[in-house]
XYZ file of C-alpha atoms in Angstrom:
768
model
C -53.459 -95.797 -3.407
C -56.977 -97.133 -4.004
C -59.145 -94.559 -5.696
C -62.973 -94.518 -5.651
C -65.001 -96.008 -8.466
C -64.842 -92.640 -10.236
C -62.156 -94.129 -12.486
C -64.720 -96.481 -13.855
C -67.231 -93.624 -13.991
C -64.815 -91.380 -15.890
C -63.996 -94.180 -18.321
C -67.704 -94.717 -18.891
C -68.107 -90.960 -19.439
C -65.261 -90.916 -21.961
C -66.734 -93.881 -23.839
C -70.015 -92.013 -24.125
C -68.272 -89.147 -25.897
C -67.535 -89.064 -29.610
C -63.807 -89.092 -28.915
C -62.027 -89.958 -25.662
C -58.854 -88.273 -26.868
C -60.833 -85.159 -27.663
C -62.206 -85.046 -24.114
C -58.777 -85.715 -22.625
C -57.111 -82.916 -24.597
C -59.895 -80.511 -23.772
C -59.519 -81.139 -20.030
C -55.723 -81.380 -19.904
C -55.082 -78.248 -21.991
C -57.612 -76.000 -20.323
C -56.332 -72.708 -18.866
C -58.407 -73.357 -15.739
C -57.981 -75.957 -13.016
C -60.630 -78.701 -13.443
C -61.367 -81.074 -10.566
C -63.966 -83.856 -10.201
C -65.419 -84.797 -6.840
C -68.192 -86.603 -5.180
C -69.810 -84.454 -2.489
C -67.112 -85.268 0.072
C -63.748 -85.713 -1.726
C -61.794 -85.057 -4.932
C -61.596 -88.016 -7.314
C -59.795 -86.618 -10.383
C -58.146 -83.388 -11.659
C -56.286 -82.063 -14.702
C -52.646 -80.967 -14.962
C -53.593 -77.315 -14.670
C -55.043 -78.041 -11.220
C -51.649 -79.370 -10.108
C -50.024 -76.097 -11.256
C -52.669 -73.867 -9.675
C -52.589 -75.612 -6.292
C -48.843 -76.315 -6.268
C -49.195 -80.085 -6.198
C -46.461 -82.436 -7.381
C -48.880 -85.162 -8.431
C -52.574 -85.940 -8.418
C -52.066 -88.006 -5.294
C -51.577 -84.735 -3.385
C -55.163 -83.765 -4.201
C -57.249 -86.883 -4.894
C -59.179 -88.309 -1.889
C -58.851 -84.955 -0.091
C -62.034 -83.116 0.954
C -62.831 -80.021 -1.149
C -62.246 -77.618 1.750
C -58.655 -78.828 2.161
C -57.706 -76.423 -0.646
C -59.242 -73.455 1.201
C -58.301 -71.370 4.270
C -60.236 -71.996 7.468
C -62.387 -68.940 6.797
C -63.314 -66.982 3.692
C -62.687 -63.184 3.472
C -66.298 -62.545 4.533
C -65.670 -64.494 7.767
C -67.684 -67.557 6.810
C -66.412 -71.080 7.504
C -64.866 -72.477 4.312
C -65.996 -76.041 5.002
C -69.595 -75.052 5.709
C -69.781 -72.758 2.686
C -68.160 -75.336 0.400
C -70.711 -77.976 1.360
C -73.526 -75.494 0.765
C -72.209 -74.622 -2.722
C -71.721 -78.328 -3.586
C -75.241 -79.136 -2.409
C -76.619 -76.266 -4.491
C -74.745 -77.541 -7.567
C -76.080 -81.051 -7.032
C -79.605 -79.686 -6.706
C -79.467 -77.164 -9.570
C -76.798 -78.795 -11.815
C -74.750 -75.521 -12.128
C -73.360 -72.955 -9.670
C -70.745 -70.136 -10.094
C -69.269 -68.002 -7.288
C -66.168 -66.168 -5.952
C -63.906 -68.223 -3.661
C -60.573 -67.816 -1.898
C -58.415 -70.943 -2.346
C -55.250 -72.067 -0.604
C -52.328 -73.708 -2.372
C -50.559 -76.628 -0.771
C -47.731 -74.309 0.347
C -50.292 -72.234 2.281
C -50.456 -69.180 -0.051
C -53.901 -67.810 -0.801
C -55.321 -66.736 -4.146
C -58.627 -65.387 -5.460
C -60.637 -67.567 -7.822
C -63.871 -67.794 -9.764
C -65.366 -71.261 -9.240
C -67.945 -72.981 -11.440
C -69.612 -76.159 -10.146
C -71.532 -78.555 -12.440
C -73.080 -81.836 -11.341
C -73.539 -84.960 -13.468
C -74.480 -88.580 -12.922
C -72.469 -91.626 -13.917
C -73.915 -95.089 -13.213
C -76.410 -93.553 -10.812
C -73.600 -91.904 -8.854
C -73.594 -88.080 -8.571
C -70.333 -86.258 -9.310
C -69.476 -82.543 -9.335
C -67.117 -80.895 -11.796
C -65.286 -77.845 -10.353
C -63.642 -75.331 -12.714
C -61.312 -73.006 -10.791
C -60.119 -69.843 -12.512
C -57.263 -67.936 -10.846
C -58.316 -64.236 -10.912
C -55.422 -62.965 -8.777
C -53.957 -61.014 -11.688
C -57.274 -59.335 -12.380
C -57.634 -58.428 -8.704
C -54.120 -56.955 -8.647
C -54.795 -54.905 -11.778
C -58.064 -53.710 -10.318
C -56.341 -52.780 -7.032
C -53.494 -51.007 -8.883
C -55.983 -48.941 -10.827
C -57.917 -48.115 -7.665
C -54.767 -46.953 -5.900
C -53.694 -45.035 -8.990
C -57.035 -43.263 -9.128
C -56.826 -42.407 -5.423
C -53.292 -41.190 -5.861
C -54.005 -38.894 -8.766
C -57.222 -37.692 -7.163
C -55.247 -36.796 -4.049
C -52.698 -34.865 -6.079
C -55.428 -33.191 -8.118
C -57.324 -32.097 -5.025
C -54.151 -30.868 -3.339
C -52.544 -29.166 -6.337
C -51.713 -25.588 -5.410
C -52.021 -24.055 -8.854
C -55.310 -24.028 -10.748
C -55.652 -26.662 -13.453
C -58.427 -26.113 -15.965
C -59.895 -27.345 -19.236
C -62.208 -25.562 -21.634
C -64.323 -27.181 -24.334
C -64.523 -26.311 -28.012
C -67.062 -23.540 -27.216
C -64.652 -21.921 -24.700
C -66.730 -22.950 -21.691
C -65.018 -24.163 -18.540
C -65.271 -27.952 -18.568
C -62.964 -28.778 -15.646
C -61.260 -26.728 -12.952
C -59.403 -27.790 -9.840
C -60.768 -27.125 -6.337
C -57.790 -24.863 -5.657
C -59.615 -22.066 -7.523
C -61.452 -21.340 -4.265
C -58.139 -20.306 -2.690
C -57.669 -17.500 -5.165
C -61.216 -16.412 -5.877
C -64.661 -16.232 -4.352
C -66.030 -18.627 -6.994
C -66.672 -22.298 -6.351
C -65.978 -25.068 -8.856
C -69.709 -25.525 -9.367
C -70.177 -21.841 -10.212
C -67.413 -21.931 -12.826
C -68.174 -25.213 -14.629
C -69.972 -24.369 -17.877
C -69.210 -20.670 -17.593
C -67.688 -18.932 -20.672
C -64.012 -18.461 -19.898
C -64.028 -15.057 -21.583
C -66.166 -13.637 -18.765
C -63.253 -14.100 -16.349
C -60.774 -11.920 -18.249
C -60.369 -8.454 -16.723
C -58.965 -7.228 -20.049
C -60.409 -8.884 -23.190
C -57.340 -7.850 -25.171
C -55.181 -10.169 -23.065
C -57.365 -13.132 -23.996
C -57.085 -12.228 -27.656
C -53.281 -12.164 -27.407
C -53.290 -15.475 -25.523
C -55.474 -17.204 -28.122
C -53.389 -15.822 -30.981
C -50.241 -17.435 -29.585
C -52.028 -20.677 -28.694
C -53.572 -21.082 -32.135
C -50.219 -20.398 -33.766
C -47.850 -22.346 -31.499
C -50.211 -24.902 -29.971
C -48.998 -24.061 -26.491
C -47.934 -21.151 -24.307
C -45.841 -20.810 -21.169
C -45.898 -18.231 -18.374
C -48.268 -15.797 -20.078
C -49.218 -13.112 -17.540
C -52.731 -11.692 -17.418
C -55.354 -10.379 -15.019
C -58.424 -12.464 -14.151
C -61.625 -11.655 -12.305
C -61.557 -13.422 -8.899
C -64.821 -12.054 -7.530
C -67.502 -9.419 -8.040
C -65.060 -6.622 -7.209
C -61.638 -8.263 -7.188
C -59.001 -9.519 -9.623
C -55.794 -11.541 -9.427
C -52.678 -11.679 -11.560
C -51.873 -15.121 -12.915
C -49.254 -16.813 -15.037
C -50.825 -19.158 -17.600
C -49.195 -22.210 -19.148
C -51.545 -23.981 -21.548
C -51.823 -26.034 -24.708
C -54.475 -26.733 -27.306
C -56.548 -29.935 -27.113
C -57.378 -31.729 -30.363
C -59.889 -34.486 -31.027
C -59.223 -37.659 -32.979
C -59.681 -35.770 -36.255
C -57.094 -33.132 -35.306
C -59.775 -30.491 -34.798
C -59.731 -27.860 -32.034
C -61.403 -29.355 -28.977
C -60.550 -26.903 -26.196
C -57.667 -25.693 -24.061
C -55.931 -27.287 -21.089
C -53.675 -25.303 -18.824
C -52.390 -24.262 -15.424
C -52.988 -20.923 -13.714
C -50.286 -19.779 -11.302
C -51.228 -16.947 -8.944
C -48.498 -14.311 -9.187
C -50.369 -11.605 -7.285
C -48.223 -12.183 -4.218
C -45.051 -12.224 -6.336
C -45.980 -8.818 -7.748
C -46.100 -7.651 -4.119
C -42.783 -9.351 -3.149
C -44.385 -12.552 -1.819
C -44.527 -16.107 -3.139
C -47.524 -18.395 -3.117
C -47.697 -22.098 -3.112
C -48.032 -23.859 -6.437
C -50.628 -26.574 -6.588
C -50.452 -29.543 -8.844
C -53.328 -31.580 -10.080
C -53.709 -34.938 -11.768
C -56.647 -36.593 -13.500
C -57.111 -40.233 -14.027
C -59.996 -42.563 -14.632
C -59.712 -46.135 -15.754
C -62.121 -48.874 -16.625
C -61.502 -52.631 -16.652
C -63.780 -55.138 -18.357
C -63.959 -58.802 -17.388
C -65.028 -61.551 -19.774
C -64.822 -65.423 -19.462
C -62.531 -67.675 -21.536
C -63.517 -69.366 -24.776
C -63.179 -73.128 -25.388
C -63.666 -74.827 -28.778
C -62.668 -77.907 -30.820
C -62.057 -78.060 -34.592
C -61.659 -80.904 -37.100
C -58.929 -81.361 -39.729
C -60.642 -78.828 -42.005
C -60.618 -76.192 -39.277
C -64.379 -76.534 -38.759
C -65.790 -76.170 -35.260
C -67.300 -79.306 -33.818
C -67.584 -78.071 -30.179
C -68.027 -74.488 -28.880
C -68.766 -73.405 -25.293
C -71.021 -70.508 -24.262
C -68.110 -68.058 -23.902
C -67.014 -68.822 -27.464
C -70.543 -68.311 -28.691
C -70.688 -64.918 -26.986
C -67.349 -64.034 -28.518
C -68.552 -64.936 -32.017
C -71.960 -63.374 -31.469
C -73.986 -66.519 -31.900
C -77.089 -67.455 -29.949
C -76.679 -71.231 -30.195
C -73.991 -73.776 -30.908
C -75.749 -74.937 -34.099
C -74.967 -71.561 -35.678
C -71.210 -72.171 -35.580
C -70.810 -75.936 -35.948
C -68.941 -77.163 -39.067
C -67.882 -73.615 -39.946
C -64.310 -72.339 -40.272
C -62.996 -68.972 -39.084
C -63.211 -67.747 -42.689
C -66.956 -68.281 -42.487
C -67.395 -66.955 -38.956
C -65.172 -63.833 -39.143
C -65.007 -61.330 -41.948
C -61.952 -60.358 -43.963
C -58.384 -60.600 -42.721
C -59.406 -61.688 -39.223
C -61.069 -64.841 -40.556
C -58.195 -65.627 -42.961
C -55.626 -65.161 -40.159
C -57.534 -67.434 -37.763
C -57.948 -70.190 -40.355
C -54.240 -69.986 -41.326
C -53.272 -70.477 -37.669
C -55.576 -73.502 -37.441
C -53.997 -75.116 -40.524
C -50.481 -74.478 -39.180
C -51.304 -76.229 -35.903
C -53.023 -79.160 -37.646
C -50.508 -79.660 -40.480
C -47.297 -79.116 -38.452
C -48.468 -80.518 -35.135
C -47.016 -77.488 -33.317
C -48.953 -75.833 -30.506
C -49.532 -72.095 -30.519
C -49.438 -70.911 -26.900
C -50.608 -67.555 -25.504
C -50.977 -65.761 -28.832
C -52.527 -62.332 -28.243
C -55.058 -61.026 -30.740
C -57.990 -58.637 -30.869
C -61.428 -58.826 -32.399
C -64.651 -56.842 -32.637
C -67.734 -58.430 -31.048
C -71.268 -58.097 -32.347
C -71.755 -54.929 -30.277
C -68.842 -53.283 -32.051
C -66.570 -53.466 -28.980
C -62.945 -54.492 -29.231
C -62.030 -57.510 -27.132
C -58.619 -59.070 -26.601
C -57.821 -62.784 -26.238
C -54.745 -64.739 -25.264
C -55.301 -67.880 -27.310
C -53.651 -71.292 -27.181
C -54.264 -73.865 -29.957
C -53.136 -77.448 -29.352
C -53.181 -80.359 -31.849
C -55.862 -82.969 -31.080
C -54.657 -86.564 -31.545
C -56.416 -89.901 -31.511
C -55.285 -92.951 -29.548
C -52.745 -93.783 -32.274
C -51.163 -90.340 -32.126
C -52.670 -89.135 -35.378
C -53.777 -85.486 -35.511
C -57.530 -85.301 -35.919
C -58.046 -81.602 -35.235
C -57.233 -79.027 -32.569
C -58.422 -77.667 -29.231
C -58.522 -73.913 -28.767
C -58.699 -71.991 -25.492
C -58.998 -68.221 -25.473
C -58.386 -66.322 -22.238
C -60.045 -62.908 -22.167
C -57.405 -60.234 -21.346
C -59.477 -57.235 -22.362
C -59.504 -55.971 -18.800
C -55.707 -56.324 -18.547
C -55.087 -54.499 -21.812
C -57.612 -51.795 -21.015
C -56.272 -51.480 -17.508
C -52.639 -51.249 -18.622
C -53.553 -48.726 -21.287
C -55.529 -46.600 -18.843
C -52.760 -46.859 -16.285
C -50.152 -45.839 -18.852
C -52.227 -42.867 -19.999
C -52.785 -41.855 -16.408
C -49.074 -42.090 -15.643
C -48.326 -40.042 -18.736
C -50.778 -37.330 -17.656
C -49.266 -37.314 -14.188
C -45.729 -37.158 -15.566
C -46.564 -34.363 -17.982
C -48.102 -32.207 -15.274
C -45.443 -33.049 -12.692
C -42.568 -32.215 -15.042
C -44.151 -28.942 -16.221
C -44.643 -27.164 -12.895
C -41.778 -25.005 -11.498
C -41.958 -26.344 -7.932
C -40.379 -29.586 -6.787
C -42.681 -32.625 -6.629
C -41.477 -35.672 -4.741
C -42.292 -39.045 -3.305
C -39.981 -40.550 -0.688
C -39.832 -43.592 1.557
C -40.128 -43.387 5.363
C -36.441 -44.292 5.709
C -35.419 -41.240 3.675
C -34.973 -42.147 -0.017
C -36.522 -40.417 -3.024
C -38.387 -42.787 -5.334
C -39.995 -40.126 -7.538
C -39.063 -36.515 -8.290
C -39.558 -34.006 -11.063
C -36.842 -32.005 -12.815
C -37.642 -28.908 -10.762
C -36.760 -30.696 -7.500
C -33.459 -31.910 -8.972
C -32.617 -28.309 -9.928
C -33.731 -26.859 -6.564
C -31.420 -29.233 -4.666
C -28.559 -28.699 -7.138
C -28.126 -32.267 -8.418
C -27.264 -33.234 -11.983
C -30.031 -35.769 -12.569
C -32.701 -37.851 -10.876
C -30.492 -40.911 -10.594
C -27.996 -38.933 -8.528
C -30.766 -37.490 -6.333
C -32.281 -40.947 -5.717
C -29.003 -42.083 -4.117
C -29.164 -39.326 -1.491
C -29.893 -40.188 2.142
C -32.461 -37.486 2.882
C -32.028 -37.614 6.655
C -28.233 -37.343 6.620
C -27.471 -35.317 3.493
C -30.349 -32.848 3.062
C -31.288 -31.834 6.598
C -29.044 -29.618 8.710
C -30.985 -30.699 11.791
C -32.812 -34.067 11.882
C -35.443 -32.379 14.089
C -36.507 -30.404 11.000
C -37.468 -33.713 9.297
C -39.346 -34.871 12.386
C -41.241 -31.576 12.405
C -41.935 -31.884 8.660
C -43.272 -35.445 9.062
C -45.543 -34.308 11.901
C -46.751 -31.453 9.700
C -47.412 -33.873 6.804
C -49.632 -35.915 9.108
C -52.033 -32.974 9.212
C -51.333 -31.971 5.565
C -50.049 -28.564 6.665
C -47.257 -26.302 5.389
C -43.745 -26.621 6.826
C -40.794 -24.216 6.413
C -37.264 -25.416 7.127
C -33.686 -25.282 5.697
C -32.184 -27.912 3.384
C -28.637 -28.551 2.213
C -27.985 -28.464 -1.536
C -25.465 -30.781 -3.174
C -22.773 -28.074 -2.917
C -23.479 -27.560 0.792
C -25.376 -24.308 0.307
C -28.294 -23.727 2.674
C -31.671 -22.970 1.129
C -35.026 -22.414 2.773
C -38.019 -24.330 1.454
C -41.762 -24.287 1.891
C -43.044 -27.879 1.905
C -46.699 -28.834 1.451
C -46.605 -32.556 2.074
C -48.871 -35.418 3.027
C -48.500 -39.044 4.091
C -49.693 -42.046 2.105
C -50.596 -45.038 4.247
C -51.664 -48.627 3.699
C -54.855 -50.260 4.926
C -53.362 -50.655 8.420
C -52.400 -47.006 8.695
C -48.658 -47.622 8.208
C -46.831 -44.895 6.300
C -45.879 -46.222 2.865
C -44.306 -43.052 1.535
C -44.296 -39.262 1.727
C -45.594 -37.038 -1.068
C -45.464 -33.306 -1.438
C -44.743 -30.110 -3.325
C -41.629 -28.185 -2.332
C -40.797 -24.559 -3.162
C -37.484 -22.710 -2.767
C -38.243 -19.590 -0.647
C -34.630 -18.706 0.212
C -34.855 -15.215 -1.279
C -38.098 -14.460 0.537
C -36.830 -15.960 3.798
C -33.566 -13.986 3.696
C -35.525 -10.833 2.953
C -37.740 -11.463 5.981
C -34.729 -12.233 8.207
C -32.928 -9.101 7.013
C -36.070 -7.065 7.557
C -36.335 -8.471 11.083
C -32.700 -7.610 11.776
C -33.178 -4.082 10.520
C -36.281 -3.759 12.673
C -34.458 -5.048 15.761
C -31.455 -2.774 15.102
C -33.741 0.220 14.699
C -35.567 -0.736 17.886
C -32.295 -1.060 19.785
C -31.048 2.220 18.360
C -34.194 4.000 19.503
C -33.979 2.357 22.927
C -30.320 3.310 23.220
C -31.112 6.901 22.231
C -33.885 7.098 24.818
C -31.635 5.575 27.477
C -28.827 7.985 26.626
C -31.148 10.979 26.850
C -32.471 9.644 30.171
C -28.922 9.243 31.522
C -27.910 12.712 30.392
C -31.081 14.250 31.819
C -30.837 12.411 35.143
C -27.081 12.185 35.765
C -25.860 15.467 34.238
C -28.635 17.850 35.189
C -28.255 17.362 38.956
C -24.431 17.864 39.063
C -24.625 20.975 36.908
C -27.378 22.380 39.109
C -25.170 21.738 42.154
C -22.153 23.385 40.528
C -24.220 26.391 39.447
C -25.600 26.667 42.957
C -22.148 26.633 44.573
C -20.677 29.135 42.089
C -23.645 31.473 42.506
C -23.163 31.423 46.286
C -19.436 32.066 45.986
C -19.995 34.929 43.564
C -22.695 36.584 45.651
C -21.078 39.643 47.280
C -23.904 39.998 49.748
C -23.155 36.634 51.361
C -20.015 36.427 53.434
C -18.441 33.008 53.998
C -15.601 32.085 56.294
C -12.494 30.519 54.811
C -13.499 27.145 56.237
C -16.984 27.410 54.638
C -15.457 28.416 51.298
C -13.025 25.498 51.481
C -15.874 23.107 52.264
C -17.952 24.412 49.322
C -14.943 24.198 46.989
C -14.232 20.632 48.077
C -17.868 19.689 47.504
C -17.784 21.519 44.162
C -14.625 19.590 43.293
C -16.316 16.312 44.185
C -19.329 17.121 42.021
C -17.097 18.195 39.142
C -15.010 15.008 39.533
C -18.053 12.750 39.424
C -19.413 14.678 36.464
C -16.073 14.345 34.697
C -16.077 10.580 35.289
C -19.619 10.426 33.947
C -18.609 12.296 30.816
C -15.603 9.989 30.402
C -17.820 6.904 30.671
C -20.403 8.419 28.309
C -17.681 9.261 25.801
C -16.128 5.793 26.079
C -19.534 4.101 25.775
C -20.407 6.293 22.779
C -17.143 5.390 21.061
C -17.874 1.700 21.649
C -21.344 2.018 20.123
C -19.825 3.638 17.044
C -16.994 1.078 16.853
C -14.313 3.707 17.414
C -12.371 1.745 20.047
C -9.597 -0.496 18.728
C -8.096 -2.981 21.159
C -4.319 -3.210 21.465
C -3.951 -6.441 23.416
C -0.653 -7.357 25.063
C 0.474 -9.768 27.783
C 0.891 -7.972 31.133
C 0.993 -8.660 34.880
C -2.480 -8.328 36.393
C -1.233 -7.740 39.944
C 0.811 -4.703 38.895
C -2.223 -3.138 37.230
C -4.444 -3.834 40.262
C -1.976 -2.007 42.531
C -2.275 1.122 40.338
C -6.064 0.914 40.659
C -5.833 0.516 44.448
C -3.437 3.484 44.590
C -5.935 5.738 42.810
C -8.800 4.624 45.079
C -6.845 4.505 48.346
C -8.207 7.857 49.595
C -11.802 6.908 48.745
C -11.415 3.589 50.596
C -9.766 5.293 53.564
C -12.613 7.816 53.855
C -15.108 4.910 54.332
C -12.652 2.826 56.401
C -12.829 0.019 53.828
C -9.910 -2.383 53.345
C -8.713 -3.032 49.794
C -7.319 -6.586 49.667
C -5.095 -7.895 46.853
C -5.236 -11.703 46.618
C -3.737 -12.041 43.128
C -0.713 -14.252 42.490
C 2.435 -12.392 41.435
C 2.719 -14.475 38.239
C -0.866 -14.055 37.005
C -0.877 -12.638 33.466
C -3.644 -11.678 31.067
C -3.766 -10.952 27.346
C -5.825 -7.764 26.928
C -5.792 -4.034 26.232
C -4.152 -2.387 29.269
C -6.212 0.801 29.204
C -9.497 -1.044 28.801
C -8.583 -3.554 31.545
C -7.709 -0.646 33.893
C -11.178 0.860 33.265
C -12.860 -2.492 33.999
C -10.977 -3.095 37.274
C -11.405 0.519 38.291
C -15.182 0.462 37.742
C -15.639 -2.870 39.555
C -13.592 -1.757 42.615
C -15.381 1.637 42.664
C -18.697 -0.220 42.523
C -17.582 -2.321 45.515
C -16.531 0.760 47.525
C -19.793 2.514 46.694
C -22.044 -0.237 48.072
C -19.934 -1.365 51.058
C -20.532 0.037 54.519
C -17.757 1.497 56.672
C -15.399 -1.130 58.013
C -16.085 -3.483 55.099
C -13.723 -5.227 52.655
C -13.299 -5.140 48.860
C -11.021 -7.944 47.625
C -9.677 -8.995 44.225
C -8.576 -12.592 43.562
C -7.978 -14.705 40.482
C -6.849 -18.005 38.996
C -5.392 -19.118 35.679
C -7.989 -21.538 34.195
C -5.899 -22.529 31.169
C -7.035 -20.500 28.184
C -8.708 -17.837 30.356
C -7.998 -16.119 33.689
C -10.893 -15.908 36.151
C -10.895 -12.579 38.093
C -13.174 -12.135 41.114
C -13.998 -8.725 42.640
C -15.827 -9.338 45.908
C -17.254 -6.960 48.514
C -18.988 -7.302 51.876
C -21.565 -4.679 50.992
C -25.334 -4.493 50.878
C -25.798 -6.856 47.927
C -28.114 -6.565 44.916
C -31.861 -7.387 44.850
C -32.745 -10.306 42.584
C -35.082 -8.176 40.417
C -32.152 -5.893 39.420
C -29.656 -8.614 38.495
C -31.087 -9.302 35.014
C -30.658 -5.670 33.808
C -27.453 -4.896 35.688
C -25.279 -4.877 32.538
C -27.867 -3.288 30.186
C -27.522 0.385 29.211
C -30.410 2.223 30.834
C -31.836 -1.074 32.038
C -31.091 -0.318 35.680
C -31.254 3.131 37.254
C -28.137 4.229 39.171
C -28.533 3.581 42.902
C -26.931 5.809 45.600
C -24.131 4.188 47.608
C -24.002 3.499 51.345
C -22.814 7.117 51.905
C -25.255 8.430 49.294
C -22.547 8.379 46.593
C -23.830 9.213 43.119
C -23.285 6.994 40.093
C -23.477 7.241 36.307
C -25.335 4.003 35.559
C -22.767 3.165 32.842
C -19.863 1.661 34.786
C -21.036 -1.972 34.725
C -22.327 -1.592 31.141
C -18.807 -0.548 30.066
C -17.295 -3.462 31.987
C -19.496 -6.001 30.195
C -18.896 -4.589 26.713
C -15.141 -4.242 27.274
C -14.849 -7.829 28.554
C -16.874 -9.205 25.637
C -14.633 -7.283 23.214
C -11.859 -9.550 24.538
C -14.004 -12.667 23.886
C -14.483 -12.918 27.634
C -17.513 -12.867 29.907
C -18.738 -11.295 33.153
C -21.363 -12.367 35.659
C -22.393 -11.487 39.188
C -23.317 -13.520 42.260
C -25.135 -11.490 44.892
C -27.642 -11.672 47.697
C -29.087 -8.711 49.624
C -27.198 -8.194 52.897
C -24.372 -10.588 51.948
C -22.364 -8.591 49.445
C -21.620 -9.146 45.776
C -18.988 -10.960 43.720
C -18.297 -9.996 40.088
C -16.605 -12.807 38.145
C -15.024 -12.094 34.761
C -12.961 -14.086 32.297
C -10.104 -12.555 30.255
C -7.691 -14.393 27.934
C -4.750 -15.965 29.750
C -1.410 -14.371 28.964
C 0.444 -17.609 29.680
C -1.776 -19.567 27.305
C -1.394 -17.001 24.525
C 2.387 -17.018 24.900
C 2.398 -20.808 24.504
C -0.088 -21.293 21.665
C -0.951 -17.901 20.225
C -4.341 -16.189 20.435
C -5.540 -17.648 17.124
C -5.466 -21.097 18.756
C -7.369 -20.001 21.871
């Protein structure tokens, strides 16, 4: 490949220098990519440029236009080619130009860079030197710190407990925003306020300080604090003493947990808070050359700033022993002599120094032997890459993580971070204990969706709640399978595109409180039902017993009145009517007694296998006269072999009440039929009539005690209102069911299920 005349120009440039080898080593061993170009194409580059841009050889770069190593557009939307030409033109006009640029490697990957352009003239031809520094690592560190700060700020602002710090004079120096949840004070009102003014009982503060000064920390110390002009709250304090660098008392840091609700049998949500603030400094690299005595013969501006010199003349022909005081100078000079005498390069050696402003700066230094054309060592080239920002950033990040860990591990509630697909990636010890696992490693293997949730809809609800940063309450499964109820205050963390990266939150075990509330609700419902049942029973007794007794008293008074003379036929009629009233009243009392025994659990079933048809015939026999009096046909459509497994007496009552109900609401000339089929494990029994039917508004309360008032029959027959209620409760005692299909004017059909006798004989009731 024919290259431009820059080769001649570079050779001329090298000849003009004191040492060509010196220049070559300086360029080839630089930490930055160095490229030479005329205004339209690259003409030379160093080895570092090949590494930075992913090139296999210089041929991949040389003769290419400068914008080939850039994306089509820069992050600000500007055209890379247009901007590059503008920067090159500015460098040619002003000799030097430095700016941020986004480059593209040959494999297409992008990276951030700081670019310095410097123009020079060789044989009347203008060239531009481009120094490209990859700042991707710095950008990543900066972004990590920014995210870390946002993360800890989010936790701090959402912490449920109150985190605070006091200074050495016992004034409030820091307090979390959550204080407004428990008091009428704002953060602004409390900052700078003496903490002693918030104690409802000064003696409690004295006791707290005594323990703190003696032990250095305190856990779960209960005391009463002022929460407003006329209000106080009970809190649990966990705190420790803060010391300065000299080990002197510098304040107190702690967490306040509101236990007011706990004192009143309620729990409140614990808030966590985190503080973090980091700072990253950015300084340029240093470049210098030394002779065989370790004296500097070249020093760039960055090296001068590092040393604290104003001009290069101040450092030339001086060793590190002369430029740096004490051990630092001796150590630097010893390294120089080792490189020069042994010919071994020192690469990426990390060291620190104090600049002229008294600030500590860190360098990653490489020192390479400098050789002449014959291979003889004539000195060294040193390049120092400033990593102060990395060190400071890593230190700040580590301290921040430590603060976060300390706070997270000290609170009693579970703190977690999980992935959208349902895996824990962070958790504190409290969460491990709440869910019953042995350690974090075991918990991190759990599939949250499958192993913790009883119903996956609970997780969907929780995620929706996290979207609005609200509280969710749902059950979780512990490692041993035990169900616990938790209160989860969670939130979603998303990336720049709004995609959920992970879930964060604070989780509290509220099983005891939840069970108490459920039990309280059950007791309330039972009491309500008991009161309703009592009222219904009184209503039934008042309505259904008062009238029959009035009738009986009326008849007996007439019969006992000597002044009224009745014929034998009239007396017989009154006695028959009196008998009918007494019979109905007796049936009512029987039903009331049976229903009362059921409510008190005094009825014990004695289930056996028996023929249903035989029992139905006994029911029909008892009701034959009643059916005959209304000219109603009783029709038996049961198969001879149909058997049920039930209590005979209870089944007789059920069939009796259903047939009586059919007779009561069927007009003269109608039909009441009973049919049934063996459905396998149950027998379906159908009692159907051709009567007046039931209005739709009465169907819902037909089987509820007192829910439906007794209705007179087609011949004005009286009822008790309990017959169908007894049927339902008796059937359900057999694990069966009953329902009704009815339409006004078209009759009714009661359909009930009782255990099949044939099925029980084959498999046993326990297998039904």
